Amino acid sequence: KTQVEEKVAAEQRKYMLMQQLKAIKQELGIEKDDKSSIIQTFREAIEGKKLSEEVEKVIETELSKLSSLEPASPEFNVCRSYLEWLTTIPWDTLTEDNTDIKKAADILDED
């Protein structure tokens, strides 16, 4: 064998062994899949929040999409960022509207 073939074979063997080790650790519960822990974090973030049916549907759709994507893909990070945004919005918090135009103008004119 040439030196290149030996190096490729060694790298392939190392990759296979690492994948087997990862699978064993996951099966034993020692290590969680990074994607699974990310999805679980998002589920915990929305737990107990009063979300509208539409918002819940969007979040579930995005979580399903995230679970089917590979973590190395660009879409994974886009979907993850969108879910971070969706889960940090205070959906169940309402504030009283302040429609005092004079006060708004005073605040804007302070500079």
PDB file of N, CA and C in Angstrom:
ATOM      1  N   LYS A   1       0.838  -1.202   0.000  1.00  0.00           N
ATOM      2  CA  LYS A   1       0.000   0.000   0.000  1.00  0.00           C
ATOM      3  C   LYS A   1       0.873   1.251   0.000  1.00  0.00           C
ATOM      4  N   THR A   2       0.323   2.241  -0.590  1.00  0.00           N
ATOM      5  CA  THR A   2       1.066   3.492  -0.590  1.00  0.00           C
ATOM      6  C   THR A   2       0.811   4.213   0.729  1.00  0.00           C
ATOM      7  N   GLN A   3       1.602   5.179   0.964  1.00  0.00           N
ATOM      8  CA  GLN A   3       1.500   5.955   2.199  1.00  0.00           C
ATOM      9  C   GLN A   3       0.152   6.678   2.280  1.00  0.00           C
ATOM     10  N   VAL A   4      -0.339   7.182   1.156  1.00  0.00           N
ATOM     11  CA  VAL A   4      -1.624   7.888   1.110  1.00  0.00           C
ATOM     12  C   VAL A   4      -2.768   6.935   1.452  1.00  0.00           C
ATOM     13  N   GLU A   5      -2.749   5.732   0.867  1.00  0.00           N
ATOM     14  CA  GLU A   5      -3.796   4.743   1.140  1.00  0.00           C
ATOM     15  C   GLU A   5      -3.808   4.342   2.609  1.00  0.00           C
ATOM     16  N   GLU A   6      -2.628   4.187   3.182  1.00  0.00           N
ATOM     17  CA  GLU A   6      -2.535   3.829   4.595  1.00  0.00           C
ATOM     18  C   GLU A   6      -3.099   4.935   5.488  1.00  0.00           C
ATOM     19  N   LYS A   7      -2.806   6.167   5.138  1.00  0.00           N
ATOM     20  CA  LYS A   7      -3.299   7.301   5.916  1.00  0.00           C
ATOM     21  C   LYS A   7      -4.821   7.397   5.818  1.00  0.00           C
ATOM     22  N   VAL A   8      -5.375   7.230   4.616  1.00  0.00           N
ATOM     23  CA  VAL A   8      -6.826   7.265   4.418  1.00  0.00           C
ATOM     24  C   VAL A   8      -7.483   6.137   5.199  1.00  0.00           C
ATOM     25  N   ALA A   9      -6.929   4.955   5.138  1.00  0.00           N
ATOM     26  CA  ALA A   9      -7.480   3.805   5.865  1.00  0.00           C
ATOM     27  C   ALA A   9      -7.452   4.056   7.372  1.00  0.00           C
ATOM     28  N   ALA A  10      -6.391   4.637   7.872  1.00  0.00           N
ATOM     29  CA  ALA A  10      -6.282   4.934   9.301  1.00  0.00           C
ATOM     30  C   ALA A  10      -7.312   5.982   9.714  1.00  0.00           C
ATOM     31  N   GLU A  11      -7.500   6.999   8.884  1.00  0.00           N
ATOM     32  CA  GLU A  11      -8.491   8.032   9.188  1.00  0.00           C
ATOM     33  C   GLU A  11      -9.905   7.468   9.163  1.00  0.00           C
ATOM     34  N   GLN A  12     -10.190   6.595   8.194  1.00  0.00           N
ATOM     35  CA  GLN A  12     -11.504   5.965   8.120  1.00  0.00           C
ATOM     36  C   GLN A  12     -11.761   5.102   9.350  1.00  0.00           C
ATOM     37  N   ARG A  13     -10.753   4.350   9.756  1.00  0.00           N
ATOM     38  CA  ARG A  13     -10.880   3.496  10.951  1.00  0.00           C
ATOM     39  C   ARG A  13     -11.123   4.360  12.197  1.00  0.00           C
ATOM     40  N   LYS A  14     -10.385   5.444  12.320  1.00  0.00           N
ATOM     41  CA  LYS A  14     -10.546   6.351  13.462  1.00  0.00           C
ATOM     42  C   LYS A  14     -11.955   6.937  13.476  1.00  0.00           C
ATOM     43  N   TYR A  15     -12.449   7.349  12.310  1.00  0.00           N
ATOM     44  CA  TYR A  15     -13.797   7.915  12.220  1.00  0.00           C
ATOM     45  C   TYR A  15     -14.839   6.877  12.634  1.00  0.00           C
ATOM     46  N   MET A  16     -14.714   5.663  12.128  1.00  0.00           N
ATOM     47  CA  MET A  16     -15.668   4.598  12.465  1.00  0.00           C
ATOM     48  C   MET A  16     -15.648   4.306  13.968  1.00  0.00           C
ATOM     49  N   LEU A  17     -14.477   4.247  14.544  1.00  0.00           N
ATOM     50  CA  LEU A  17     -14.365   3.980  15.981  1.00  0.00           C
ATOM     51  C   LEU A  17     -14.982   5.116  16.805  1.00  0.00           C
ATOM     52  N   MET A  18     -14.783   6.359  16.369  1.00  0.00           N
ATOM     53  CA  MET A  18     -15.357   7.503  17.090  1.00  0.00           C
ATOM     54  C   MET A  18     -16.888   7.466  17.008  1.00  0.00           C
ATOM     55  N   GLN A  19     -17.416   7.100  15.839  1.00  0.00           N
ATOM     56  CA  GLN A  19     -18.867   7.007  15.680  1.00  0.00           C
ATOM     57  C   GLN A  19     -19.434   5.878  16.546  1.00  0.00           C
ATOM     58  N   GLN A  20     -18.733   4.767  16.620  1.00  0.00           N
ATOM     59  CA  GLN A  20     -19.170   3.659  17.473  1.00  0.00           C
ATOM     60  C   GLN A  20     -19.134   4.057  18.941  1.00  0.00           C
ATOM     61  N   LEU A  21     -18.082   4.750  19.341  1.00  0.00           N
ATOM     62  CA  LEU A  21     -17.968   5.208  20.717  1.00  0.00           C
ATOM     63  C   LEU A  21     -19.095   6.177  21.058  1.00  0.00           C
ATOM     64  N   LYS A  22     -19.386   7.074  20.141  1.00  0.00           N
ATOM     65  CA  LYS A  22     -20.476   8.027  20.348  1.00  0.00           C
ATOM     66  C   LYS A  22     -21.808   7.291  20.504  1.00  0.00           C
ATOM     67  N   ALA A  23     -22.052   6.295  19.652  1.00  0.00           N
ATOM     68  CA  ALA A  23     -23.301   5.525  19.720  1.00  0.00           C
ATOM     69  C   ALA A  23     -23.406   4.766  21.042  1.00  0.00           C
ATOM     70  N   ILE A  24     -22.309   4.208  21.503  1.00  0.00           N
ATOM     71  CA  ILE A  24     -22.306   3.473  22.775  1.00  0.00           C
ATOM     72  C   ILE A  24     -22.587   4.417  23.939  1.00  0.00           C
ATOM     73  N   LYS A  25     -21.938   5.582  23.930  1.00  0.00           N
ATOM     74  CA  LYS A  25     -22.162   6.559  25.003  1.00  0.00           C
ATOM     75  C   LYS A  25     -23.608   7.031  25.031  1.00  0.00           C
ATOM     76  N   GLN A  26     -24.184   7.235  23.857  1.00  0.00           N
ATOM     77  CA  GLN A  26     -25.590   7.652  23.794  1.00  0.00           C
ATOM     78  C   GLN A  26     -26.499   6.556  24.318  1.00  0.00           C
ATOM     79  N   GLU A  27     -26.203   5.331  23.962  1.00  0.00           N
ATOM     80  CA  GLU A  27     -27.024   4.206  24.401  1.00  0.00           C
ATOM     81  C   GLU A  27     -26.952   4.036  25.911  1.00  0.00           C
ATOM     82  N   LEU A  28     -25.796   4.279  26.475  1.00  0.00           N
ATOM     83  CA  LEU A  28     -25.621   4.160  27.921  1.00  0.00           C
ATOM     84  C   LEU A  28     -26.120   5.399  28.667  1.00  0.00           C
ATOM     85  N   GLY A  29     -26.424   6.460  27.925  1.00  0.00           N
ATOM     86  CA  GLY A  29     -26.896   7.681  28.554  1.00  0.00           C
ATOM     87  C   GLY A  29     -25.789   8.551  29.096  1.00  0.00           C
ATOM     88  N   ILE A  30     -24.562   8.229  28.753  1.00  0.00           N
ATOM     89  CA  ILE A  30     -23.411   9.004  29.221  1.00  0.00           C
ATOM     90  C   ILE A  30     -23.326  10.323  28.466  1.00  0.00           C
ATOM     91  N   GLU A  31     -23.644  10.274  27.193  1.00  0.00           N
ATOM     92  CA  GLU A  31     -23.529  11.468  26.352  1.00  0.00           C
ATOM     93  C   GLU A  31     -24.807  11.614  25.533  1.00  0.00           C
ATOM     94  N   LYS A  32     -25.368  12.791  25.573  1.00  0.00           N
ATOM     95  CA  LYS A  32     -26.554  13.063  24.757  1.00  0.00           C
ATOM     96  C   LYS A  32     -26.118  13.612  23.419  1.00  0.00           C
ATOM     97  N   ASP A  33     -26.921  13.305  22.418  1.00  0.00           N
ATOM     98  CA  ASP A  33     -26.705  13.885  21.103  1.00  0.00           C
ATOM     99  C   ASP A  33     -26.868  15.392  21.232  1.00  0.00           C
ATOM    100  N   ASP A  34     -25.947  16.151  20.681  1.00  0.00           N
ATOM    101  CA  ASP A  34     -25.993  17.610  20.791  1.00  0.00           C
ATOM    102  C   ASP A  34     -27.316  18.147  20.269  1.00  0.00           C
ATOM    103  N   LYS A  35     -27.788  17.596  19.163  1.00  0.00           N
ATOM    104  CA  LYS A  35     -29.044  18.043  18.574  1.00  0.00           C
ATOM    105  C   LYS A  35     -30.208  17.757  19.531  1.00  0.00           C
ATOM    106  N   SER A  36     -30.195  16.604  20.156  1.00  0.00           N
ATOM    107  CA  SER A  36     -31.265  16.253  21.101  1.00  0.00           C
ATOM    108  C   SER A  36     -31.280  17.199  22.294  1.00  0.00           C
ATOM    109  N   SER A  37     -30.111  17.548  22.795  1.00  0.00           N
ATOM    110  CA  SER A  37     -30.063  18.454  23.946  1.00  0.00           C
ATOM    111  C   SER A  37     -30.504  19.864  23.557  1.00  0.00           C
ATOM    112  N   ILE A  38     -30.218  20.288  22.339  1.00  0.00           N
ATOM    113  CA  ILE A  38     -30.660  21.605  21.868  1.00  0.00           C
ATOM    114  C   ILE A  38     -32.180  21.634  21.780  1.00  0.00           C
ATOM    115  N   ILE A  39     -32.763  20.594  21.207  1.00  0.00           N
ATOM    116  CA  ILE A  39     -34.216  20.512  21.084  1.00  0.00           C
ATOM    117  C   ILE A  39     -34.861  20.479  22.466  1.00  0.00           C
ATOM    118  N   GLN A  40     -34.277  19.721  23.374  1.00  0.00           N
ATOM    119  CA  GLN A  40     -34.810  19.643  24.744  1.00  0.00           C
ATOM    120  C   GLN A  40     -34.745  21.016  25.427  1.00  0.00           C
ATOM    121  N   THR A  41     -33.694  21.763  25.185  1.00  0.00           N
ATOM    122  CA  THR A  41     -33.562  23.104  25.755  1.00  0.00           C
ATOM    123  C   THR A  41     -34.673  24.020  25.269  1.00  0.00           C
ATOM    124  N   PHE A  42     -34.989  23.937  23.972  1.00  0.00           N
ATOM    125  CA  PHE A  42     -36.081  24.752  23.430  1.00  0.00           C
ATOM    126  C   PHE A  42     -37.425  24.334  24.024  1.00  0.00           C
ATOM    127  N   ARG A  43     -37.633  23.034  24.179  1.00  0.00           N
ATOM    128  CA  ARG A  43     -38.897  22.554  24.772  1.00  0.00           C
ATOM    129  C   ARG A  43     -39.039  23.049  26.218  1.00  0.00           C
ATOM    130  N   GLU A  44     -37.937  23.038  26.956  1.00  0.00           N
ATOM    131  CA  GLU A  44     -37.962  23.530  28.338  1.00  0.00           C
ATOM    132  C   GLU A  44     -38.219  25.037  28.377  1.00  0.00           C
ATOM    133  N   ALA A  45     -37.702  25.758  27.385  1.00  0.00           N
ATOM    134  CA  ALA A  45     -37.862  27.219  27.350  1.00  0.00           C
ATOM    135  C   ALA A  45     -39.325  27.622  27.166  1.00  0.00           C
ATOM    136  N   ILE A  46     -40.104  26.820  26.449  1.00  0.00           N
ATOM    137  CA  ILE A  46     -41.512  27.179  26.219  1.00  0.00           C
ATOM    138  C   ILE A  46     -42.450  26.512  27.222  1.00  0.00           C
ATOM    139  N   GLU A  47     -41.897  25.620  28.022  1.00  0.00           N
ATOM    140  CA  GLU A  47     -42.720  24.914  29.008  1.00  0.00           C
ATOM    141  C   GLU A  47     -43.319  25.911  30.013  1.00  0.00           C
ATOM    142  N   GLY A  48     -44.629  25.831  30.183  1.00  0.00           N
ATOM    143  CA  GLY A  48     -45.307  26.692  31.140  1.00  0.00           C
ATOM    144  C   GLY A  48     -45.684  28.062  30.606  1.00  0.00           C
ATOM    145  N   LYS A  49     -45.231  28.400  29.402  1.00  0.00           N
ATOM    146  CA  LYS A  49     -45.599  29.693  28.818  1.00  0.00           C
ATOM    147  C   LYS A  49     -46.966  29.574  28.156  1.00  0.00           C
ATOM    148  N   LYS A  50     -47.720  30.657  28.204  1.00  0.00           N
ATOM    149  CA  LYS A  50     -49.028  30.694  27.545  1.00  0.00           C
ATOM    150  C   LYS A  50     -48.825  31.161  26.117  1.00  0.00           C
ATOM    151  N   LEU A  51     -48.762  30.200  25.211  1.00  0.00           N
ATOM    152  CA  LEU A  51     -48.549  30.509  23.802  1.00  0.00           C
ATOM    153  C   LEU A  51     -49.856  30.349  23.041  1.00  0.00           C
ATOM    154  N   SER A  52     -50.010  31.163  22.017  1.00  0.00           N
ATOM    155  CA  SER A  52     -51.190  30.999  21.170  1.00  0.00           C
ATOM    156  C   SER A  52     -51.018  29.717  20.354  1.00  0.00           C
ATOM    157  N   GLU A  53     -52.116  29.230  19.834  1.00  0.00           N
ATOM    158  CA  GLU A  53     -52.086  27.999  19.047  1.00  0.00           C
ATOM    159  C   GLU A  53     -51.183  28.153  17.824  1.00  0.00           C
ATOM    160  N   GLU A  54     -51.241  29.322  17.214  1.00  0.00           N
ATOM    161  CA  GLU A  54     -50.428  29.600  16.032  1.00  0.00           C
ATOM    162  C   GLU A  54     -48.935  29.572  16.357  1.00  0.00           C
ATOM    163  N   VAL A  55     -48.560  30.177  17.475  1.00  0.00           N
ATOM    164  CA  VAL A  55     -47.147  30.212  17.878  1.00  0.00           C
ATOM    165  C   VAL A  55     -46.668  28.798  18.203  1.00  0.00           C
ATOM    166  N   GLU A  56     -47.488  28.028  18.923  1.00  0.00           N
ATOM    167  CA  GLU A  56     -47.111  26.649  19.241  1.00  0.00           C
ATOM    168  C   GLU A  56     -46.892  25.846  17.973  1.00  0.00           C
ATOM    169  N   LYS A  57     -47.762  26.036  16.994  1.00  0.00           N
ATOM    170  CA  LYS A  57     -47.656  25.308  15.727  1.00  0.00           C
ATOM    171  C   LYS A  57     -46.351  25.654  15.019  1.00  0.00           C
ATOM    172  N   VAL A  58     -46.004  26.940  14.991  1.00  0.00           N
ATOM    173  CA  VAL A  58     -44.757  27.382  14.342  1.00  0.00           C
ATOM    174  C   VAL A  58     -43.552  26.785  15.062  1.00  0.00           C
ATOM    175  N   ILE A  59     -43.560  26.832  16.386  1.00  0.00           N
ATOM    176  CA  ILE A  59     -42.427  26.296  17.153  1.00  0.00           C
ATOM    177  C   ILE A  59     -42.289  24.797  16.929  1.00  0.00           C
ATOM    178  N   GLU A  60     -43.399  24.068  16.952  1.00  0.00           N
ATOM    179  CA  GLU A  60     -43.337  22.622  16.715  1.00  0.00           C
ATOM    180  C   GLU A  60     -42.829  22.305  15.316  1.00  0.00           C
ATOM    181  N   THR A  61     -43.258  23.086  14.339  1.00  0.00           N
ATOM    182  CA  THR A  61     -42.786  22.886  12.962  1.00  0.00           C
ATOM    183  C   THR A  61     -41.280  23.099  12.887  1.00  0.00           C
ATOM    184  N   GLU A  62     -40.806  24.152  13.526  1.00  0.00           N
ATOM    185  CA  GLU A  62     -39.368  24.442  13.511  1.00  0.00           C
ATOM    186  C   GLU A  62     -38.575  23.386  14.272  1.00  0.00           C
ATOM    187  N   LEU A  63     -39.126  22.882  15.376  1.00  0.00           N
ATOM    188  CA  LEU A  63     -38.442  21.824  16.125  1.00  0.00           C
ATOM    189  C   LEU A  63     -38.353  20.546  15.290  1.00  0.00           C
ATOM    190  N   SER A  64     -39.410  20.233  14.564  1.00  0.00           N
ATOM    191  CA  SER A  64     -39.389  19.063  13.674  1.00  0.00           C
ATOM    192  C   SER A  64     -38.339  19.237  12.587  1.00  0.00           C
ATOM    193  N   LYS A  65     -38.300  20.440  12.018  1.00  0.00           N
ATOM    194  CA  LYS A  65     -37.321  20.728  10.974  1.00  0.00           C
ATOM    195  C   LYS A  65     -35.907  20.599  11.540  1.00  0.00           C
ATOM    196  N   LEU A  66     -35.688  21.149  12.732  1.00  0.00           N
ATOM    197  CA  LEU A  66     -34.367  21.103  13.356  1.00  0.00           C
ATOM    198  C   LEU A  66     -33.927  19.662  13.600  1.00  0.00           C
ATOM    199  N   SER A  67     -34.860  18.811  14.010  1.00  0.00           N
ATOM    200  CA  SER A  67     -34.503  17.419  14.306  1.00  0.00           C
ATOM    201  C   SER A  67     -34.114  16.645  13.055  1.00  0.00           C
ATOM    202  N   SER A  68     -34.582  17.096  11.881  1.00  0.00           N
ATOM    203  CA  SER A  68     -34.251  16.378  10.654  1.00  0.00           C
ATOM    204  C   SER A  68     -32.997  16.916   9.961  1.00  0.00           C
ATOM    205  N   LEU A  69     -32.517  18.075  10.396  1.00  0.00           N
ATOM    206  CA  LEU A  69     -31.337  18.679   9.769  1.00  0.00           C
ATOM    207  C   LEU A  69     -30.043  18.195  10.419  1.00  0.00           C
ATOM    208  N   GLU A  70     -28.987  18.179   9.642  1.00  0.00           N
ATOM    209  CA  GLU A  70     -27.665  17.858  10.175  1.00  0.00           C
ATOM    210  C   GLU A  70     -27.088  19.108  10.848  1.00  0.00           C
ATOM    211  N   PRO A  71     -26.487  18.958  12.031  1.00  0.00           N
ATOM    212  CA  PRO A  71     -25.931  20.121  12.738  1.00  0.00           C
ATOM    213  C   PRO A  71     -24.898  20.919  11.941  1.00  0.00           C
ATOM    214  N   ALA A  72     -24.259  20.301  10.988  1.00  0.00           N
ATOM    215  CA  ALA A  72     -23.238  21.004  10.206  1.00  0.00           C
ATOM    216  C   ALA A  72     -23.839  21.835   9.075  1.00  0.00           C
ATOM    217  N   SER A  73     -25.119  21.660   8.795  1.00  0.00           N
ATOM    218  CA  SER A  73     -25.716  22.380   7.672  1.00  0.00           C
ATOM    219  C   SER A  73     -26.044  23.825   8.056  1.00  0.00           C
ATOM    220  N   PRO A  74     -25.977  24.742   7.105  1.00  0.00           N
ATOM    221  CA  PRO A  74     -26.302  26.139   7.388  1.00  0.00           C
ATOM    222  C   PRO A  74     -27.755  26.318   7.828  1.00  0.00           C
ATOM    223  N   GLU A  75     -28.658  25.506   7.266  1.00  0.00           N
ATOM    224  CA  GLU A  75     -30.076  25.601   7.631  1.00  0.00           C
ATOM    225  C   GLU A  75     -30.296  25.302   9.104  1.00  0.00           C
ATOM    226  N   PHE A  76     -29.470  24.417   9.659  1.00  0.00           N
ATOM    227  CA  PHE A  76     -29.579  24.066  11.068  1.00  0.00           C
ATOM    228  C   PHE A  76     -29.388  25.301  11.934  1.00  0.00           C
ATOM    229  N   ASN A  77     -28.373  26.083  11.618  1.00  0.00           N
ATOM    230  CA  ASN A  77     -28.096  27.281  12.413  1.00  0.00           C
ATOM    231  C   ASN A  77     -29.152  28.358  12.225  1.00  0.00           C
ATOM    232  N   VAL A  78     -29.705  28.471  11.020  1.00  0.00           N
ATOM    233  CA  VAL A  78     -30.780  29.427  10.766  1.00  0.00           C
ATOM    234  C   VAL A  78     -32.005  29.030  11.593  1.00  0.00           C
ATOM    235  N   CYS A  79     -32.351  27.756  11.540  1.00  0.00           N
ATOM    236  CA  CYS A  79     -33.506  27.242  12.274  1.00  0.00           C
ATOM    237  C   CYS A  79     -33.293  27.402  13.784  1.00  0.00           C
ATOM    238  N   ARG A  80     -32.086  27.127  14.230  1.00  0.00           N
ATOM    239  CA  ARG A  80     -31.757  27.261  15.659  1.00  0.00           C
ATOM    240  C   ARG A  80     -31.882  28.723  16.108  1.00  0.00           C
ATOM    241  N   SER A  81     -31.381  29.642  15.299  1.00  0.00           N
ATOM    242  CA  SER A  81     -31.475  31.064  15.648  1.00  0.00           C
ATOM    243  C   SER A  81     -32.928  31.517  15.710  1.00  0.00           C
ATOM    244  N   TYR A  82     -33.727  31.050  14.763  1.00  0.00           N
ATOM    245  CA  TYR A  82     -35.148  31.396  14.743  1.00  0.00           C
ATOM    246  C   TYR A  82     -35.837  30.856  15.994  1.00  0.00           C
ATOM    247  N   LEU A  83     -35.513  29.625  16.376  1.00  0.00           N
ATOM    248  CA  LEU A  83     -36.106  29.046  17.587  1.00  0.00           C
ATOM    249  C   LEU A  83     -35.644  29.782  18.844  1.00  0.00           C
ATOM    250  N   GLU A  84     -34.396  30.206  18.865  1.00  0.00           N
ATOM    251  CA  GLU A  84     -33.914  30.999  20.012  1.00  0.00           C
ATOM    252  C   GLU A  84     -34.717  32.279  20.129  1.00  0.00           C
ATOM    253  N   TRP A  85     -34.958  32.911  19.004  1.00  0.00           N
ATOM    254  CA  TRP A  85     -35.746  34.141  18.990  1.00  0.00           C
ATOM    255  C   TRP A  85     -37.175  33.861  19.433  1.00  0.00           C
ATOM    256  N   LEU A  86     -37.790  32.815  18.872  1.00  0.00           N
ATOM    257  CA  LEU A  86     -39.182  32.482  19.211  1.00  0.00           C
ATOM    258  C   LEU A  86     -39.363  32.133  20.690  1.00  0.00           C
ATOM    259  N   THR A  87     -38.386  31.458  21.255  1.00  0.00           N
ATOM    260  CA  THR A  87     -38.532  30.998  22.640  1.00  0.00           C
ATOM    261  C   THR A  87     -38.143  32.047  23.677  1.00  0.00           C
ATOM    262  N   THR A  88     -37.533  33.145  23.247  1.00  0.00           N
ATOM    263  CA  THR A  88     -37.164  34.185  24.215  1.00  0.00           C
ATOM    264  C   THR A  88     -38.144  35.349  24.242  1.00  0.00           C
ATOM    265  N   ILE A  89     -39.047  35.380  23.284  1.00  0.00           N
ATOM    266  CA  ILE A  89     -40.058  36.441  23.273  1.00  0.00           C
ATOM    267  C   ILE A  89     -41.008  36.220  24.456  1.00  0.00           C
ATOM    268  N   PRO A  90     -41.319  37.265  25.209  1.00  0.00           N
ATOM    269  CA  PRO A  90     -42.245  37.102  26.355  1.00  0.00           C
ATOM    270  C   PRO A  90     -43.700  37.038  25.869  1.00  0.00           C
ATOM    271  N   TRP A  91     -44.095  35.893  25.302  1.00  0.00           N
ATOM    272  CA  TRP A  91     -45.418  35.738  24.701  1.00  0.00           C
ATOM    273  C   TRP A  91     -46.556  35.994  25.681  1.00  0.00           C
ATOM    274  N   ASP A  92     -46.363  35.628  26.929  1.00  0.00           N
ATOM    275  CA  ASP A  92     -47.454  35.732  27.898  1.00  0.00           C
ATOM    276  C   ASP A  92     -47.369  36.984  28.769  1.00  0.00           C
ATOM    277  N   THR A  93     -46.543  37.941  28.381  1.00  0.00           N
ATOM    278  CA  THR A  93     -46.394  39.172  29.141  1.00  0.00           C
ATOM    279  C   THR A  93     -47.018  40.326  28.365  1.00  0.00           C
ATOM    280  N   LEU A  94     -47.943  40.994  28.996  1.00  0.00           N
ATOM    281  CA  LEU A  94     -48.600  42.133  28.360  1.00  0.00           C
ATOM    282  C   LEU A  94     -48.226  43.414  29.098  1.00  0.00           C
ATOM    283  N   THR A  95     -48.138  44.496  28.362  1.00  0.00           N
ATOM    284  CA  THR A  95     -47.877  45.801  28.969  1.00  0.00           C
ATOM    285  C   THR A  95     -48.970  46.761  28.535  1.00  0.00           C
ATOM    286  N   GLU A  96     -49.150  47.786  29.317  1.00  0.00           N
ATOM    287  CA  GLU A  96     -50.158  48.777  28.993  1.00  0.00           C
ATOM    288  C   GLU A  96     -49.587  49.718  27.945  1.00  0.00           C
ATOM    289  N   ASP A  97     -50.383  49.988  26.914  1.00  0.00           N
ATOM    290  CA  ASP A  97     -49.949  50.897  25.854  1.00  0.00           C
ATOM    291  C   ASP A  97     -49.884  52.327  26.365  1.00  0.00           C
ATOM    292  N   ASN A  98     -48.851  53.029  25.952  1.00  0.00           N
ATOM    293  CA  ASN A  98     -48.699  54.428  26.298  1.00  0.00           C
ATOM    294  C   ASN A  98     -48.835  55.224  25.008  1.00  0.00           C
ATOM    295  N   THR A  99     -49.956  55.922  24.873  1.00  0.00           N
ATOM    296  CA  THR A  99     -50.219  56.644  23.628  1.00  0.00           C
ATOM    297  C   THR A  99     -50.071  58.167  23.789  1.00  0.00           C
ATOM    298  N   ASP A 100     -49.300  58.584  24.770  1.00  0.00           N
ATOM    299  CA  ASP A 100     -49.092  60.012  25.016  1.00  0.00           C
ATOM    300  C   ASP A 100     -48.079  60.543  23.996  1.00  0.00           C
ATOM    301  N   ILE A 101     -48.569  61.183  22.955  1.00  0.00           N
ATOM    302  CA  ILE A 101     -47.733  61.686  21.869  1.00  0.00           C
ATOM    303  C   ILE A 101     -46.775  62.771  22.362  1.00  0.00           C
ATOM    304  N   LYS A 102     -47.231  63.658  23.239  1.00  0.00           N
ATOM    305  CA  LYS A 102     -46.389  64.732  23.750  1.00  0.00           C
ATOM    306  C   LYS A 102     -45.192  64.157  24.503  1.00  0.00           C
ATOM    307  N   LYS A 103     -45.453  63.146  25.347  1.00  0.00           N
ATOM    308  CA  LYS A 103     -44.365  62.524  26.115  1.00  0.00           C
ATOM    309  C   LYS A 103     -43.367  61.860  25.171  1.00  0.00           C
ATOM    310  N   ALA A 104     -43.858  61.180  24.124  1.00  0.00           N
ATOM    311  CA  ALA A 104     -42.972  60.541  23.138  1.00  0.00           C
ATOM    312  C   ALA A 104     -42.136  61.588  22.443  1.00  0.00           C
ATOM    313  N   ALA A 105     -42.745  62.700  22.061  1.00  0.00           N
ATOM    314  CA  ALA A 105     -42.009  63.773  21.378  1.00  0.00           C
ATOM    315  C   ALA A 105     -40.952  64.368  22.289  1.00  0.00           C
ATOM    316  N   ASP A 106     -41.284  64.544  23.577  1.00  0.00           N
ATOM    317  CA  ASP A 106     -40.311  65.079  24.553  1.00  0.00           C
ATOM    318  C   ASP A 106     -39.107  64.133  24.676  1.00  0.00           C
ATOM    319  N   ILE A 107     -39.385  62.840  24.737  1.00  0.00           N
ATOM    320  CA  ILE A 107     -38.298  61.852  24.864  1.00  0.00           C
ATOM    321  C   ILE A 107     -37.420  61.881  23.631  1.00  0.00           C
ATOM    322  N   LEU A 108     -38.014  61.960  22.466  1.00  0.00           N
ATOM    323  CA  LEU A 108     -37.252  61.983  21.212  1.00  0.00           C
ATOM    324  C   LEU A 108     -36.466  63.284  21.049  1.00  0.00           C
ATOM    325  N   ASP A 109     -36.994  64.381  21.610  1.00  0.00           N
ATOM    326  CA  ASP A 109     -36.328  65.675  21.486  1.00  0.00           C
ATOM    327  C   ASP A 109     -35.239  65.890  22.529  1.00  0.00           C
ATOM    328  N   GLU A 110     -35.043  64.962  23.463  1.00  0.00           N
ATOM    329  CA  GLU A 110     -34.041  65.139  24.532  1.00  0.00           C
ATOM    330  C   GLU A 110     -32.625  65.291  23.986  1.00  0.00           C
ATOM    331  N   ASP A 111     -32.332  64.729  22.840  1.00  0.00           N
ATOM    332  CA  ASP A 111     -30.990  64.840  22.288  1.00  0.00           C
ATOM    333  C   ASP A 111     -30.780  66.225  21.847  1.00  0.00           C
TER     334      ASP A 111
END
